PDB file of C-alpha atoms in Angstrom:
ATOM      1  CA  MET H   1      20.699   6.383  -8.421  1.00  0.00           C
ATOM      2  CA  ASP H   2      21.198   9.033 -11.408  1.00  0.00           C
ATOM      3  CA  PHE H   3      18.080   8.843 -14.271  1.00  0.00           C
ATOM      4  CA  LEU H   4      19.599   6.713 -16.845  1.00  0.00           C
ATOM      5  CA  THR H   5      19.895   3.838 -13.958  1.00  0.00           C
ATOM      6  CA  PHE H   6      16.529   4.211 -12.747  1.00  0.00           C
ATOM      7  CA  MET H   7      15.206   4.193 -16.331  1.00  0.00           C
ATOM      8  CA  SER H   8      17.073   0.866 -17.197  1.00  0.00           C
ATOM      9  CA  VAL H   9      15.497  -0.545 -14.264  1.00  0.00           C
ATOM     10  CA  PHE H  10      11.857   0.175 -15.731  1.00  0.00           C
ATOM     11  CA  LEU H  11      13.118  -1.489 -19.068  1.00  0.00           C
ATOM     12  CA  LEU H  12      13.908  -4.029 -17.287  1.00  0.00           C
ATOM     13  CA  LEU H  13      10.441  -4.590 -15.782  1.00  0.00           C
ATOM     14  CA  ILE H  14       8.469  -4.153 -19.020  1.00  0.00           C
ATOM     15  CA  SER H  15      10.347  -7.052 -20.524  1.00  0.00           C
ATOM     16  CA  THR H  16       8.950  -8.987 -17.674  1.00  0.00           C
ATOM     17  CA  SER H  17       5.981 -11.268 -18.227  1.00  0.00           C
ATOM     18  CA  CYS H  18       2.320 -10.876 -16.529  1.00  0.00           C
ATOM     19  CA  TYR H  19       1.004 -13.292 -14.067  1.00  0.00           C
ATOM     20  CA  GLY H  20      -3.051 -13.636 -13.871  1.00  0.00           C
ATOM     21  CA  LEU H  21      -4.715 -14.257 -10.466  1.00  0.00           C
ATOM     22  CA  SER H  22      -6.256 -17.199  -9.156  1.00  0.00           C
ATOM     23  CA  GLU H  23     -10.125 -16.666  -7.933  1.00  0.00           C
ATOM     24  CA  ASN H  24      -9.020 -17.965  -4.676  1.00  0.00           C
ATOM     25  CA  HIS H  25      -6.347 -15.225  -3.705  1.00  0.00           C
ATOM     26  CA  HIS H  26      -7.245 -13.122  -0.623  1.00  0.00           C
ATOM     27  CA  GLY H  27      -4.441  -9.923  -1.114  1.00  0.00           C
ATOM     28  CA  ASP H  28      -1.783  -9.577   1.662  1.00  0.00           C
ATOM     29  CA  GLU H  29      -1.581 -10.494   5.167  1.00  0.00           C
ATOM     30  CA  GLU H  30      -3.004  -7.597   6.505  1.00  0.00           C
ATOM     31  CA  GLY H  31      -6.075  -9.300   5.692  1.00  0.00           C
ATOM     32  CA  GLY H  32      -5.420 -11.956   8.029  1.00  0.00           C
ATOM     33  CA  LEU H  33      -6.458 -14.670   5.438  1.00  0.00           C
ATOM     34  CA  LEU H  34      -3.158 -15.481   3.723  1.00  0.00           C
ATOM     35  CA  VAL H  35      -0.385 -18.044   5.018  1.00  0.00           C
ATOM     36  CA  VAL H  36       3.039 -17.021   4.543  1.00  0.00           C
ATOM     37  CA  ALA H  37       5.108 -19.667   2.372  1.00  0.00           C
ATOM     38  CA  PRO H  38       7.926 -21.326   4.668  1.00  0.00           C
ATOM     39  CA  ALA H  39      11.306 -19.868   4.106  1.00  0.00           C
ATOM     40  CA  LYS H  40      12.436 -23.090   2.333  1.00  0.00           C
ATOM     41  CA  GLN H  41       9.593 -22.801  -0.225  1.00  0.00           C
ATOM     42  CA  GLN H  42       9.868 -19.217  -1.094  1.00  0.00           C
ATOM     43  CA  LYS H  43       9.968 -18.378  -4.766  1.00  0.00           C
ATOM     44  CA  GLU H  44       9.552 -15.595  -6.904  1.00  0.00           C
ATOM     45  CA  PHE H  45       6.465 -13.994  -6.724  1.00  0.00           C
ATOM     46  CA  ASP H  46       3.657 -13.919  -8.954  1.00  0.00           C
ATOM     47  CA  TYR H  47       2.276 -10.042  -8.940  1.00  0.00           C
ATOM     48  CA  PHE H  48       2.288  -6.766  -6.966  1.00  0.00           C
ATOM     49  CA  LEU H  49      -0.111  -5.250  -4.691  1.00  0.00           C
ATOM     50  CA  LEU H  50       0.047  -1.540  -3.952  1.00  0.00           C
ATOM     51  CA  ALA H  51      -1.890  -1.023  -0.599  1.00  0.00           C
ATOM     52  CA  LEU H  52      -3.316   2.780   0.067  1.00  0.00           C
ATOM     53  CA  LEU H  53      -4.537   3.901   3.417  1.00  0.00           C
ATOM     54  CA  TRP H  54      -7.260   6.195   4.006  1.00  0.00           C
ATOM     55  CA  PRO H  55      -6.181   8.161   7.010  1.00  0.00           C
ATOM     56  CA  GLY H  56      -9.563  10.068   7.326  1.00  0.00           C
ATOM     57  CA  THR H  57     -10.798   6.343   8.418  1.00  0.00           C
ATOM     58  CA  LEU H  58      -7.804   5.112  10.193  1.00  0.00           C
ATOM     59  CA  CYS H  59      -7.097   8.129  12.430  1.00  0.00           C
ATOM     60  CA  GLN H  60     -10.737   8.175  13.844  1.00  0.00           C
ATOM     61  CA  GLY H  61      -9.200   5.343  16.378  1.00  0.00           C
ATOM     62  CA  THR H  62      -6.346   7.386  17.215  1.00  0.00           C
ATOM     63  CA  ASN H  63      -6.163   8.029  21.065  1.00  0.00           C
ATOM     64  CA  HIS H  64      -2.615   8.704  21.574  1.00  0.00           C
ATOM     65  CA  CYS H  65      -0.147  11.100  19.681  1.00  0.00           C
ATOM     66  CA  CYS H  66       3.286  11.393  19.072  1.00  0.00           C
ATOM     67  CA  SER H  67       6.043  12.921  16.623  1.00  0.00           C
ATOM     68  CA  ALA H  68       5.856   9.966  14.257  1.00  0.00           C
ATOM     69  CA  ASN H  69       2.063   9.703  14.040  1.00  0.00           C
ATOM     70  CA  ALA H  70       0.862  11.043  10.899  1.00  0.00           C
ATOM     71  CA  CYS H  71      -2.641  11.196  12.341  1.00  0.00           C
ATOM     72  CA  CYS H  72      -1.620  13.998  14.598  1.00  0.00           C
ATOM     73  CA  ARG H  73      -0.125  16.340  12.127  1.00  0.00           C
ATOM     74  CA  SER H  74      -2.415  19.831  11.974  1.00  0.00           C
ATOM     75  CA  ASN H  75      -1.377  20.530   8.196  1.00  0.00           C
ATOM     76  CA  ALA H  76      -2.234  17.128   6.764  1.00  0.00           C
ATOM     77  CA  THR H  77      -4.595  16.729   3.869  1.00  0.00           C
ATOM     78  CA  SER H  78      -7.276  14.213   2.735  1.00  0.00           C
ATOM     79  CA  MET H  79      -5.724  11.855   0.303  1.00  0.00           C
ATOM     80  CA  PHE H  80      -4.438   8.221   0.090  1.00  0.00           C
ATOM     81  CA  THR H  81      -1.112   7.336   1.456  1.00  0.00           C
ATOM     82  CA  ILE H  82       0.570   4.431   1.064  1.00  0.00           C
ATOM     83  CA  HIS H  83       0.612   1.223   3.025  1.00  0.00           C
ATOM     84  CA  GLY H  84       2.774  -0.808   1.245  1.00  0.00           C
ATOM     85  CA  LEU H  85       4.179  -2.496  -2.004  1.00  0.00           C
ATOM     86  CA  TRP H  86       3.490  -5.936  -1.574  1.00  0.00           C
ATOM     87  CA  VAL H  87       4.309  -9.141  -3.587  1.00  0.00           C
ATOM     88  CA  ASN H  88       1.970 -11.992  -3.694  1.00  0.00           C
ATOM     89  CA  TYR H  89       1.523 -15.931  -4.855  1.00  0.00           C
ATOM     90  CA  ASN H  90      -1.218 -16.969  -6.993  1.00  0.00           C
ATOM     91  CA  ASP H  91      -1.884 -20.113  -4.764  1.00  0.00           C
ATOM     92  CA  GLY H  92      -2.943 -17.778  -1.593  1.00  0.00           C
ATOM     93  CA  THR H  93       0.468 -17.382   0.004  1.00  0.00           C
ATOM     94  CA  TRP H  94       3.322 -14.822  -0.368  1.00  0.00           C
ATOM     95  CA  PRO H  95       6.765 -14.497   0.204  1.00  0.00           C
ATOM     96  CA  ALA H  96       8.118 -12.647   3.261  1.00  0.00           C
ATOM     97  CA  CYS H  97      11.466 -11.701   4.791  1.00  0.00           C
ATOM     98  CA  CYS H  98      13.404 -13.206   2.056  1.00  0.00           C
ATOM     99  CA  ASN H  99      17.152 -11.702   2.810  1.00  0.00           C
ATOM    100  CA  ASN H 100      17.916 -11.226   6.216  1.00  0.00           C
ATOM    101  CA  GLY H 101      21.227  -9.605   4.921  1.00  0.00           C
ATOM    102  CA  SER H 102      18.915  -6.577   3.553  1.00  0.00           C
ATOM    103  CA  ASN H 103      18.362  -4.911   6.713  1.00  0.00           C
ATOM    104  CA  PHE H 104      16.560  -1.440   6.566  1.00  0.00           C
ATOM    105  CA  ASP H 105      18.991   1.597   6.414  1.00  0.00           C
ATOM    106  CA  ILE H 106      17.544   4.759   6.589  1.00  0.00           C
ATOM    107  CA  LYS H 107      20.647   6.417   4.968  1.00  0.00           C
ATOM    108  CA  LYS H 108      19.909   4.791   1.676  1.00  0.00           C
ATOM    109  CA  ILE H 109      16.831   6.528   1.196  1.00  0.00           C
ATOM    110  CA  THR H 110      17.809  10.156   2.329  1.00  0.00           C
ATOM    111  CA  PRO H 111      16.824  11.555  -0.731  1.00  0.00           C
ATOM    112  CA  LEU H 112      13.424  10.253  -0.611  1.00  0.00           C
ATOM    113  CA  LEU H 113      12.452  11.131   2.928  1.00  0.00           C
ATOM    114  CA  GLY H 114      10.425  14.312   2.096  1.00  0.00           C
ATOM    115  CA  GLY H 115       7.935  12.288  -0.238  1.00  0.00           C
ATOM    116  CA  LEU H 116       8.457   9.200   2.279  1.00  0.00           C
ATOM    117  CA  GLN H 117       6.996  11.454   5.181  1.00  0.00           C
ATOM    118  CA  ILE H 118       4.186  13.063   3.353  1.00  0.00           C
ATOM    119  CA  TYR H 119       3.274  10.160   1.104  1.00  0.00           C
ATOM    120  CA  TRP H 120       3.967   7.099   3.141  1.00  0.00           C
ATOM    121  CA  PRO H 121       4.010   8.072   6.651  1.00  0.00           C
ATOM    122  CA  SER H 122       3.147   5.852   9.663  1.00  0.00           C
ATOM    123  CA  LEU H 123      -0.408   6.139  11.015  1.00  0.00           C
ATOM    124  CA  SER H 124       0.575   4.592  14.652  1.00  0.00           C
ATOM    125  CA  CYS H 125       3.047   5.495  17.723  1.00  0.00           C
ATOM    126  CA  ASN H 126       3.794   1.763  17.721  1.00  0.00           C
ATOM    127  CA  LEU H 127       7.103   0.202  16.342  1.00  0.00           C
ATOM    128  CA  GLU H 128       6.519  -2.071  13.481  1.00  0.00           C
ATOM    129  CA  SER H 129       7.991  -5.867  13.658  1.00  0.00           C
ATOM    130  CA  THR H 130      11.382  -6.519  11.701  1.00  0.00           C
ATOM    131  CA  CYS H 131      12.608  -9.631  10.326  1.00  0.00           C
ATOM    132  CA  ASP H 132      15.046  -9.664  12.613  1.00  0.00           C
ATOM    133  CA  GLY H 133      12.770  -9.995  15.549  1.00  0.00           C
ATOM    134  CA  GLY H 134      13.053  -6.610  16.519  1.00  0.00           C
ATOM    135  CA  LYS H 135      11.122  -3.418  16.148  1.00  0.00           C
ATOM    136  CA  GLY H 136      11.865  -0.727  13.718  1.00  0.00           C
ATOM    137  CA  LEU H 137      10.245   2.077  11.557  1.00  0.00           C
ATOM    138  CA  PHE H 138       7.082   1.521   9.510  1.00  0.00           C
ATOM    139  CA  TRP H 139       9.748   1.797   6.425  1.00  0.00           C
ATOM    140  CA  ALA H 140      11.742  -1.083   8.052  1.00  0.00           C
ATOM    141  CA  HIS H 141       8.941  -3.349   8.269  1.00  0.00           C
ATOM    142  CA  GLU H 142       7.706  -2.656   4.699  1.00  0.00           C
ATOM    143  CA  TRP H 143      10.972  -3.195   2.878  1.00  0.00           C
ATOM    144  CA  GLU H 144      12.326  -5.979   5.124  1.00  0.00           C
ATOM    145  CA  LYS H 145       9.173  -8.133   4.987  1.00  0.00           C
ATOM    146  CA  HIS H 146       7.646  -7.175   1.329  1.00  0.00           C
ATOM    147  CA  GLY H 147      10.901  -5.376  -0.273  1.00  0.00           C
ATOM    148  CA  THR H 148      13.437  -8.149   0.112  1.00  0.00           C
ATOM    149  CA  CYS H 149      11.126 -10.575  -1.665  1.00  0.00           C
ATOM    150  CA  ALA H 150      10.469  -8.439  -4.790  1.00  0.00           C
ATOM    151  CA  THR H 151      13.692  -9.288  -6.965  1.00  0.00           C
ATOM    152  CA  PRO H 152      14.567 -10.146  -9.743  1.00  0.00           C
ATOM    153  CA  VAL H 153      12.285  -6.785 -10.224  1.00  0.00           C
ATOM    154  CA  ILE H 154      13.330  -4.927  -7.583  1.00  0.00           C
ATOM    155  CA  TRP H 155      16.815  -5.519  -6.167  1.00  0.00           C
ATOM    156  CA  ASP H 156      17.598  -2.619  -3.307  1.00  0.00           C
ATOM    157  CA  GLU H 157      15.827  -0.815  -0.632  1.00  0.00           C
ATOM    158  CA  TYR H 158      16.535   2.780  -2.794  1.00  0.00           C
ATOM    159  CA  THR H 159      14.748   1.282  -5.809  1.00  0.00           C
ATOM    160  CA  TYR H 160      12.161  -0.212  -3.321  1.00  0.00           C
ATOM    161  CA  PHE H 161      10.861   3.221  -2.068  1.00  0.00           C
ATOM    162  CA  LEU H 162      11.226   4.831  -5.510  1.00  0.00           C
ATOM    163  CA  THR H 163       9.270   2.548  -7.613  1.00  0.00           C
ATOM    164  CA  THR H 164       6.471   2.532  -5.061  1.00  0.00           C
ATOM    165  CA  LEU H 165       6.344   6.287  -5.367  1.00  0.00           C
ATOM    166  CA  ASN H 166       6.465   6.283  -8.920  1.00  0.00           C
ATOM    167  CA  ILE H 167       3.639   3.966  -9.169  1.00  0.00           C
ATOM    168  CA  TYR H 168       1.711   5.799  -6.311  1.00  0.00           C
ATOM    169  CA  PHE H 169       2.179   9.171  -8.332  1.00  0.00           C
ATOM    170  CA  LYS H 170       1.217   7.770 -12.028  1.00  0.00           C
ATOM    171  CA  TYR H 171      -2.000   6.594 -10.226  1.00  0.00           C
ATOM    172  CA  ASN H 172      -3.211   9.084  -8.125  1.00  0.00           C
ATOM    173  CA  ILE H 173      -6.261   7.827  -6.706  1.00  0.00           C
ATOM    174  CA  THR H 174      -7.160  10.670  -4.796  1.00  0.00           C
ATOM    175  CA  LYS H 175      -6.943  12.993  -7.932  1.00  0.00           C
ATOM    176  CA  ILE H 176      -8.974  10.230  -9.973  1.00  0.00           C
ATOM    177  CA  LEU H 177     -11.890  10.303  -7.161  1.00  0.00           C
ATOM    178  CA  ILE H 178     -12.081  14.237  -6.641  1.00  0.00           C
ATOM    179  CA  GLU H 179     -12.191  14.398 -10.559  1.00  0.00           C
ATOM    180  CA  GLU H 180     -15.139  12.400 -10.482  1.00  0.00           C
ATOM    181  CA  GLY H 181     -17.056  14.268  -7.658  1.00  0.00           C
ATOM    182  CA  TYR H 182     -15.832  11.837  -4.771  1.00  0.00           C
ATOM    183  CA  ILE H 183     -14.764  14.651  -2.264  1.00  0.00           C
ATOM    184  CA  PRO H 184     -13.714  13.632   1.449  1.00  0.00           C
ATOM    185  CA  SER H 185     -16.790  14.330   3.474  1.00  0.00           C
ATOM    186  CA  ASN H 186     -17.959  13.670   6.868  1.00  0.00           C
ATOM    187  CA  SER H 187     -21.626  13.781   6.046  1.00  0.00           C
ATOM    188  CA  GLU H 188     -21.866  12.015   2.122  1.00  0.00           C
ATOM    189  CA  LYS H 189     -22.188   9.013   0.922  1.00  0.00           C
ATOM    190  CA  TYR H 190     -21.148   7.787  -2.161  1.00  0.00           C
ATOM    191  CA  PRO H 191     -22.152   4.290  -4.294  1.00  0.00           C
ATOM    192  CA  LEU H 192     -19.219   1.828  -4.025  1.00  0.00           C
ATOM    193  CA  GLY H 193     -19.843   0.882  -7.807  1.00  0.00           C
ATOM    194  CA  GLY H 194     -19.574   4.622  -8.676  1.00  0.00           C
ATOM    195  CA  ILE H 195     -15.893   4.705  -7.089  1.00  0.00           C
ATOM    196  CA  VAL H 196     -14.863   1.397  -8.287  1.00  0.00           C
ATOM    197  CA  SER H 197     -15.873   2.375 -11.979  1.00  0.00           C
ATOM    198  CA  ALA H 198     -14.179   5.925 -11.849  1.00  0.00           C
ATOM    199  CA  ILE H 199     -10.953   4.141 -11.015  1.00  0.00           C
ATOM    200  CA  GLN H 200     -11.573   1.297 -13.421  1.00  0.00           C
ATOM    201  CA  ASN H 201     -11.914   3.800 -16.107  1.00  0.00           C
ATOM    202  CA  ALA H 202      -8.730   5.759 -14.999  1.00  0.00           C
ATOM    203  CA  VAL H 203      -6.377   2.568 -14.249  1.00  0.00           C
ATOM    204  CA  ARG H 204      -7.775   0.002 -16.542  1.00  0.00           C
ATOM    205  CA  ALA H 205      -7.955  -2.273 -13.858  1.00  0.00           C
ATOM    206  CA  THR H 206     -10.579  -3.541 -11.208  1.00  0.00           C
ATOM    207  CA  PRO H 207      -9.405  -2.500  -7.419  1.00  0.00           C
ATOM    208  CA  LEU H 208      -9.889  -3.772  -4.120  1.00  0.00           C
ATOM    209  CA  LEU H 209     -11.678  -1.591  -1.511  1.00  0.00           C
ATOM    210  CA  VAL H 210     -11.737  -2.603   2.276  1.00  0.00           C
ATOM    211  CA  CYS H 211     -14.071  -0.985   4.539  1.00  0.00           C
ATOM    212  CA  SER H 212     -14.487  -0.511   8.225  1.00  0.00           C
ATOM    213  CA  ASP H 213     -17.990   0.499   9.595  1.00  0.00           C
ATOM    214  CA  GLY H 214     -19.370   1.644   6.358  1.00  0.00           C
ATOM    215  CA  ALA H 215     -15.826   3.952   5.524  1.00  0.00           C
ATOM    216  CA  VAL H 216     -13.341   3.245   2.809  1.00  0.00           C
ATOM    217  CA  GLN H 217     -10.246   2.143   5.186  1.00  0.00           C
ATOM    218  CA  GLU H 218      -7.890   0.698   2.434  1.00  0.00           C
ATOM    219  CA  LEU H 219      -7.867   0.331  -0.949  1.00  0.00           C
ATOM    220  CA  ARG H 220      -5.564  -1.705  -3.291  1.00  0.00           C
ATOM    221  CA  LEU H 221      -4.133  -2.000  -6.980  1.00  0.00           C
ATOM    222  CA  CYS H 222      -2.618  -5.201  -8.340  1.00  0.00           C
ATOM    223  CA  PHE H 223      -0.124  -5.041 -11.009  1.00  0.00           C
ATOM    224  CA  CYS H 224       1.847  -7.429 -13.373  1.00  0.00           C
ATOM    225  CA  LYS H 225       5.535  -7.619 -12.937  1.00  0.00           C
ATOM    226  CA  ASN H 226       5.961  -4.941 -15.348  1.00  0.00           C
ATOM    227  CA  PHE H 227       3.826  -2.712 -13.407  1.00  0.00           C
ATOM    228  CA  GLU H 228       0.918  -2.733 -15.913  1.00  0.00           C
ATOM    229  CA  PRO H 229      -2.168  -2.560 -14.004  1.00  0.00           C
ATOM    230  CA  GLN H 230      -4.513  -6.172 -13.712  1.00  0.00           C
ATOM    231  CA  ASP H 231      -7.500  -6.800 -11.614  1.00  0.00           C
ATOM    232  CA  CYS H 232      -7.533  -7.329  -8.094  1.00  0.00           C
ATOM    233  CA  PRO H 233      -9.696 -10.413  -7.005  1.00  0.00           C
ATOM    234  CA  ASN H 234     -12.693  -9.616  -5.034  1.00  0.00           C
ATOM    235  CA  ASN H 235     -12.280 -11.599  -1.848  1.00  0.00           C
ATOM    236  CA  VAL H 236     -12.412  -9.561   1.392  1.00  0.00           C
ATOM    237  CA  THR H 237     -13.642 -10.923   4.641  1.00  0.00           C
ATOM    238  CA  PRO H 238     -17.416 -10.231   5.738  1.00  0.00           C
ATOM    239  CA  GLU H 239     -16.089  -7.937   7.996  1.00  0.00           C
ATOM    240  CA  GLU H 240     -13.713  -5.795   5.399  1.00  0.00           C
ATOM    241  CA  ALA H 241     -16.656  -5.864   2.782  1.00  0.00           C
ATOM    242  CA  CYS H 242     -17.910  -2.582   1.885  1.00  0.00           C
ATOM    243  CA  PRO H 243     -21.773  -1.675   1.719  1.00  0.00           C
ATOM    244  CA  ARG H 244     -23.239  -0.363  -1.527  1.00  0.00           C
ATOM    245  CA  TYR H 245     -23.089   3.595  -0.261  1.00  0.00           C
ATOM    246  CA  VAL H 246     -19.578   4.145   1.633  1.00  0.00           C
ATOM    247  CA  SER H 247     -18.064   7.322   3.010  1.00  0.00           C
ATOM    248  CA  LEU H 248     -14.705   9.092   2.772  1.00  0.00           C
ATOM    249  CA  PRO H 249     -14.490  10.327   6.091  1.00  0.00           C
ATOM    250  CA  GLU H 250     -12.419  14.054   6.371  1.00  0.00           C
ATOM    251  CA  TYR H 251      -9.306  13.924   8.048  1.00  0.00           C
ATOM    252  CA  VAL H 252      -9.206  15.475  11.406  1.00  0.00           C
ATOM    253  CA  PRO H 253      -6.071  15.778  13.283  1.00  0.00           C
ATOM    254  CA  ARG H 254      -5.978  14.101  16.510  1.00  0.00           C
ATOM    255  CA  ILE H 255      -4.285  16.517  19.235  1.00  0.00           C
ATOM    256  CA  THR H 256      -4.654  13.877  22.267  1.00  0.00           C
ATOM    257  CA  GLY H 257      -1.911  12.908  24.602  1.00  0.00           C
ATOM    258  CA  ILE H 258       0.839  14.043  22.159  1.00  0.00           C
ATOM    259  CA  ASN H 259       4.889  13.312  23.317  1.00  0.00           C
TER     260      ASN H 259
END
């Protein structure tokens, strides 16, 4: 896709109306609270959710390494990485696997692979489930399950990944937090309210944070269909809820069991 084509896509996005969130919406399936809408009932989604992972927390549970697992990189930095760009309904469900004919093809995103490997890496050695019942790359899972349901805003695989990267860079959460003094540390605890306020001031919308044992594990940003930020609902499970003071653990490379 050339620059003019890409810009025309974003002009289309800007013309799309923004939908509000219902109070009982729980995000995406990763939180274990939503039910997938049956295929025959799948309709156009209501809003986007960009899910970001904090490797410093997730990689602490790594006990096996492989070349595909970014937790095992010796030169990785402490920054949020992309989990996925998801599409959700306001009623507490979400569409999934909307077009079985749009199977993931890595050749279609060749120009983006350098950035994807750094900013959207897999943090596991396990292959992910795909819509045809098989197993594939982390990117294949995200495109087939979520990206294929992003029409009419996003129509193809390349645009899905390019759009996600652009949003990630535009709202650079790691940079926002560091500039406000929230630096990755294995000893410091930070006020949750301060982190939320820093992001609210920069993004002009309220994020949703998910924690594990008091450490930030995931951060979610919600967007209208024109990619204007909107508040995310505060509805994590008690197990995922963050305490008043949270940590942002430094990334420590895992080198055990590499193959």
